[in-house]
Coordinates of C-alpha atoms and ligand atoms in Angstrom, one line a residue:
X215 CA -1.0 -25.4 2.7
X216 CA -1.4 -28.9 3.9
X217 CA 0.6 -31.9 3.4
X218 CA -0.9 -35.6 4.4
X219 CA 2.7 -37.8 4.5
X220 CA 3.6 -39.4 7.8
X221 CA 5.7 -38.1 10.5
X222 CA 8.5 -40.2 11.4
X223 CA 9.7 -41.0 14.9
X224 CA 12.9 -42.9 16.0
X225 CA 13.8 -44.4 19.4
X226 CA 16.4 -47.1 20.3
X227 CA 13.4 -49.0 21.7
X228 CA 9.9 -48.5 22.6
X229 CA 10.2 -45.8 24.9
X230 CA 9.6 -43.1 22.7
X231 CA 6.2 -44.0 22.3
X232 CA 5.8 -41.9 24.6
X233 CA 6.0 -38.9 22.7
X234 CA 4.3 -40.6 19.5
X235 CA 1.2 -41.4 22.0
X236 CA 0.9 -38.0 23.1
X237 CA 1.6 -36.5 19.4
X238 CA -1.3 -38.8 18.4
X239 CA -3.5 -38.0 21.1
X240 CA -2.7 -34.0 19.7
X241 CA -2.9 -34.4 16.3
X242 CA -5.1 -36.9 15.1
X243 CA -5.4 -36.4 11.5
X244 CA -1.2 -36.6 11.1
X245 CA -0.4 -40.1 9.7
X246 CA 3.2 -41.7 11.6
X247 CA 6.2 -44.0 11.2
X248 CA 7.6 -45.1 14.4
X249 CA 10.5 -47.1 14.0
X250 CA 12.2 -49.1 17.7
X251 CA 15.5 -49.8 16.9
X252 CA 15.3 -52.7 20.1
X253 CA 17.8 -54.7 17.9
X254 CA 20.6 -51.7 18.8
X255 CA 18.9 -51.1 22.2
X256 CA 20.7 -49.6 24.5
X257 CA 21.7 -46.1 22.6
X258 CA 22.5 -45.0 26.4
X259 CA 26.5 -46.2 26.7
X260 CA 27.6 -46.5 23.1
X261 CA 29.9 -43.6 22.0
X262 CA 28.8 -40.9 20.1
X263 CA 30.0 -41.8 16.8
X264 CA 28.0 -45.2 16.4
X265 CA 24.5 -43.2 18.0
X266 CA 25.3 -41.2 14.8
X267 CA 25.4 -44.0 12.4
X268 CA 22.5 -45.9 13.8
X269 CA 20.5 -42.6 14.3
X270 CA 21.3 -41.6 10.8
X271 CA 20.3 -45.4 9.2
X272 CA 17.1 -44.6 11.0
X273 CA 16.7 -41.1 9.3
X274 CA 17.0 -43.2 6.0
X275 CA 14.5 -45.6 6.8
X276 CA 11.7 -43.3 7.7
X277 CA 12.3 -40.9 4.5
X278 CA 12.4 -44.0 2.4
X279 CA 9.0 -44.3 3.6
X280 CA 8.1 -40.7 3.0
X281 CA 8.5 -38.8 6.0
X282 CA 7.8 -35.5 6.1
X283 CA 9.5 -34.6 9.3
X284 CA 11.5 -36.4 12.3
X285 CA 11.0 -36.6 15.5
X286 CA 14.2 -38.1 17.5
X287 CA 12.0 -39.4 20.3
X288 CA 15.2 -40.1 22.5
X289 CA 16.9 -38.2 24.4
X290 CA 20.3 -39.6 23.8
X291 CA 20.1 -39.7 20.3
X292 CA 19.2 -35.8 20.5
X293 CA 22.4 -35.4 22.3
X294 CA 24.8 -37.2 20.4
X295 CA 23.2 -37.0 16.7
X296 CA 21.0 -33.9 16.1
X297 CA 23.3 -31.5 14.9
X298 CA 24.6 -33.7 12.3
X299 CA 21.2 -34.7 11.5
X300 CA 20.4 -31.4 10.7
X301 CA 23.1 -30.8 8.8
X302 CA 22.9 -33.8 6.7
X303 CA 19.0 -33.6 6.1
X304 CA 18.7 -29.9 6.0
X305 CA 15.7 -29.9 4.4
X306 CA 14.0 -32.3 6.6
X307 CA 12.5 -30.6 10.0
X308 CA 14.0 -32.2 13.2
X309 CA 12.2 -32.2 16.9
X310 CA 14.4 -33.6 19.5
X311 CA 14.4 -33.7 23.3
X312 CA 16.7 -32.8 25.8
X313 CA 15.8 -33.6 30.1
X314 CA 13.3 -30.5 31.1
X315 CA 16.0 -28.8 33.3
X316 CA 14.6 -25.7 32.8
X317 CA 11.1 -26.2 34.1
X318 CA 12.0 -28.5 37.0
X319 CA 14.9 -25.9 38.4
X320 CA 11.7 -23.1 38.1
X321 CA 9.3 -25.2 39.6
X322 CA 11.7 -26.3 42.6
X323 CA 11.1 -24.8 46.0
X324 CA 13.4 -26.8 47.5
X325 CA 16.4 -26.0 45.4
X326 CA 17.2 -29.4 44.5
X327 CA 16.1 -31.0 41.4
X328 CA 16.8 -35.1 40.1
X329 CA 17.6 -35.7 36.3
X330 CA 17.5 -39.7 35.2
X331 CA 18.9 -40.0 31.7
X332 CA 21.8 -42.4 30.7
X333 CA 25.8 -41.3 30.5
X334 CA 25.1 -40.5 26.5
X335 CA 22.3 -37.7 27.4
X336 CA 24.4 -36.2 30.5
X337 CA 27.6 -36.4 28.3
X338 CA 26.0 -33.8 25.4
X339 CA 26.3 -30.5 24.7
X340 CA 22.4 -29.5 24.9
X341 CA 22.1 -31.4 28.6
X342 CA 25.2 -29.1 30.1
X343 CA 24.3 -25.7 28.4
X344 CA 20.8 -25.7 29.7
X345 CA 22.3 -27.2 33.0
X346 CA 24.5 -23.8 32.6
X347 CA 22.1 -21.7 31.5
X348 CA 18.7 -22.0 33.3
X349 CA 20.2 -24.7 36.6
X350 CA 23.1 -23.0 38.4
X351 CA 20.8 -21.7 41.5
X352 CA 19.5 -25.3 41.9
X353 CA 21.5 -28.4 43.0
X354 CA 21.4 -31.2 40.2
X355 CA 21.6 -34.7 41.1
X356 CA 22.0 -36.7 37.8
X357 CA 21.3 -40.2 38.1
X358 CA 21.8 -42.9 35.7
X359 CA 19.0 -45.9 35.7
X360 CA 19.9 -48.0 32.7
X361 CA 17.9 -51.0 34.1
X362 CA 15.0 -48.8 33.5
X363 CA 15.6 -49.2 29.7
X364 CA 15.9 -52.9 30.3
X365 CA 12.7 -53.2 32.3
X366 CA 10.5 -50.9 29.4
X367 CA 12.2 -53.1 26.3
X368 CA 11.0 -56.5 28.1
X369 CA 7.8 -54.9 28.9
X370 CA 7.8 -54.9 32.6
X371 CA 6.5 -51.9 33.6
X372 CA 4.6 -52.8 36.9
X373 CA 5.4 -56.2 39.1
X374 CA 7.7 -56.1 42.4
X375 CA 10.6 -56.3 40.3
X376 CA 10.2 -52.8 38.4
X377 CA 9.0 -51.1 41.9
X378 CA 12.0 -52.5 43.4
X379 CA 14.1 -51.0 41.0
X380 CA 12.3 -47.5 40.8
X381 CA 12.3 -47.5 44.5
X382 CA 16.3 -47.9 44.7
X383 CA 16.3 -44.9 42.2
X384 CA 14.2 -42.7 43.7
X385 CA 14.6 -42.8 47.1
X386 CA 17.7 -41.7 47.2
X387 CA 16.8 -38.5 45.2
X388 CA 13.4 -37.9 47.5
X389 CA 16.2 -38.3 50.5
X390 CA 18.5 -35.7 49.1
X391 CA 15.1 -33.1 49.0
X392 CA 14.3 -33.5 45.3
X393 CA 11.0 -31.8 44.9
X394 CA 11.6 -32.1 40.7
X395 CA 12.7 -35.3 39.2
X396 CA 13.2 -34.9 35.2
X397 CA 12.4 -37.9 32.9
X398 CA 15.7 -37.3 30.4
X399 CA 14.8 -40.8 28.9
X400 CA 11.8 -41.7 27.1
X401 CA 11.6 -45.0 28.2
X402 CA 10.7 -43.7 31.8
X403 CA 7.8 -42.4 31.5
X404 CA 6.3 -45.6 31.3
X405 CA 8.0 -46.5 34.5
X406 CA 5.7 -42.8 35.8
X407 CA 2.8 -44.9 37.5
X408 CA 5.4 -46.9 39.4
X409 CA 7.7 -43.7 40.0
X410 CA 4.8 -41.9 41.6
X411 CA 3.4 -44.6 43.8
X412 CA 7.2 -44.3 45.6
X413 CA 7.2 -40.8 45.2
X414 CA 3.8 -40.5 47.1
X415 CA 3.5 -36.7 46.2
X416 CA 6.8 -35.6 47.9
X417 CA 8.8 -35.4 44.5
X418 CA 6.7 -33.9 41.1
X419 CA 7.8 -36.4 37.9
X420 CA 8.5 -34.4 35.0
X421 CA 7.8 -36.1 32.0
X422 CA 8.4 -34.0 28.6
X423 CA 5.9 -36.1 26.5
X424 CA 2.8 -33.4 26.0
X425 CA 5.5 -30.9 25.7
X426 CA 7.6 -32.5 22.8
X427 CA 4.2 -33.1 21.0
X428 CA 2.9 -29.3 21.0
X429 CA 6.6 -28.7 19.9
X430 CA 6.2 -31.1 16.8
X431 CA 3.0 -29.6 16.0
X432 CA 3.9 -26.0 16.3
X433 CA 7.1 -27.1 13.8
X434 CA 4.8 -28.6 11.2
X435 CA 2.5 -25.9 11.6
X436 CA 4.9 -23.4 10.7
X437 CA 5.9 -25.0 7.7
X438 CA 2.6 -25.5 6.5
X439 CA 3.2 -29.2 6.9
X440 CA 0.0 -29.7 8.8
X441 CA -2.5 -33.0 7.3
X442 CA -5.5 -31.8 6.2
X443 CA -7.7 -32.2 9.3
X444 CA -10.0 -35.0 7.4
X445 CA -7.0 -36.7 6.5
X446 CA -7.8 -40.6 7.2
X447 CA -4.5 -41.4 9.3
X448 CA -2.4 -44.3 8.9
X449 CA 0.1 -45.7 12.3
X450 CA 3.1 -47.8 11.3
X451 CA 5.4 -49.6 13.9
X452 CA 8.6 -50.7 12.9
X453 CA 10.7 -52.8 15.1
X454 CA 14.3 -53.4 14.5
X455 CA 15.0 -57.6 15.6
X456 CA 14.3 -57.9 19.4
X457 CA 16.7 -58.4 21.8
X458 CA 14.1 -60.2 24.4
X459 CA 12.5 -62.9 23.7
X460 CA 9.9 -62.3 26.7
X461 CA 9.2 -59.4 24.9
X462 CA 5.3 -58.7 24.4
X463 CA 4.9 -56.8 21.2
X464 CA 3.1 -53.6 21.7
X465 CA -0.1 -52.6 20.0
X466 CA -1.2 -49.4 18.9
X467 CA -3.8 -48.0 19.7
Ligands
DGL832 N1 15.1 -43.8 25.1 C1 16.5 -43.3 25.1 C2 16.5 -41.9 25.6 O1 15.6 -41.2 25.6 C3 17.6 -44.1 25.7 C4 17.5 -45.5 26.0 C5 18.8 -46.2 25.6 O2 19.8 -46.2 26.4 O3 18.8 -46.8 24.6 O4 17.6 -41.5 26.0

């Protein structure tokens, strides 16, 4: 069985290109539809109710299109918005992304492990029950960086500025012994060069994109959703109005 439609992929922004980079990188025969909802951007402090909404509008968009599966490619729209998602669509296969608590509090050796996600992400159900579950021998420090978002949106993802600003986030977590730091956001990771130039190899960065991929795959595979491997694939990139006008549109590639 083998099915050639797109797979969809929502974010508030473009920071869950992340995840469609390393899903293309994985599967390069499976076509995608990656909508940035910039013009809503930032998901991270609005209440639950309107992620919903907006996560849901986005849901509609990319099966208008023809998608054959969804992959919420932010963390705090996983948080606030799966579960209905599910419900509501529950034909549709959902992959969505929580901050790799798991991992970092087994890979610690030094017990303490730093989480950077926004209020939304820490706030959900998913983020505290693995905190619960697989975290309670390890000390959490969860930190907040919303200026991260701001700084991926614009494009500034190197320049003294965007050190600066990683710098005043991670120090204090290196300081406090973090040998883990978790990337709960997707628009971190492409902050990760800058994060470990100031981490300078005292603090691993944990980013979930290569992990979320195999996870879409495996999903599609199981459902015999898989494109033919010849299958000529086709990228689209939708992006909802921009908020900054200094904003370089981002090419594919
Ligand atoms: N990229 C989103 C995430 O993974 C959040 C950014 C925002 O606050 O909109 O959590």
């Amino acid at each position: 069985m083998s099915d050639a439609r797109p797979v969809g992929f929502f974010d508030s922004g473009v920071g869950g290109m992340c995840i469609l980079d390393a899903f293309r990188r994985l599967c390069p025969a499976e076509s995608t539809v990656y909508i940035a909802d910039s013009a809503n951007c930032p998901y991270g402090n609005r209440p639950a109710e309107e992620i919903v909404r907006l996560s849901e509008a986005n849901v509609e968009e990319l099966l208008s299109r023809g998608c054959k599966a969804v992959v919420v490619a932010c963390n705090t729209a996983t948080a606030a918005a799966i579960d209905h998602l599910r419900r509501r669509y529950a034909d549709v296969p959902f992959v969505g992304l929580e901050p790799a608590v798991k991992p970092a509090a087994l890979r610690s050796r030094t017990g303490v492990v730093g989480v950077l996600a926004t209020e939304g992400t820490f706030g959900g159900r998913l983020y505290n029950e693995t905190k619960e579950k697989f975290a309670r021998d390890v000390v959490v420090i969860a930190t907040v960086a919303d200026e991260f978002v701001t700084l991926v949106e614009r494009g500034e993802t190197s320049g003294p500025a965007a050190e600066a600003a990683v710098r005043a986030r991670l120090t204090p977590l290196i300081d406090a012994g973090c040998d883990m730091i978790v990337l709960g956001c997707t628009h971190f990771p492409h902050l990760r060069p800058l994060m470990e130039k100031v981490a300078a190899g005292r603090a691993a960065i944990l980013d979930p994109s290569d992990a979320v991929a195999r996870q879409a795959r495996r999903v599609l595979e199981s459902r015999g959703l898989l494109a033919p491997a010849s299958n000529e694939a086709v990228h689209e990139f939708i992006r909802h109005q921009v908020e900054f006008a200094d904003n370089p549109s981002r090419k594919l590639t």
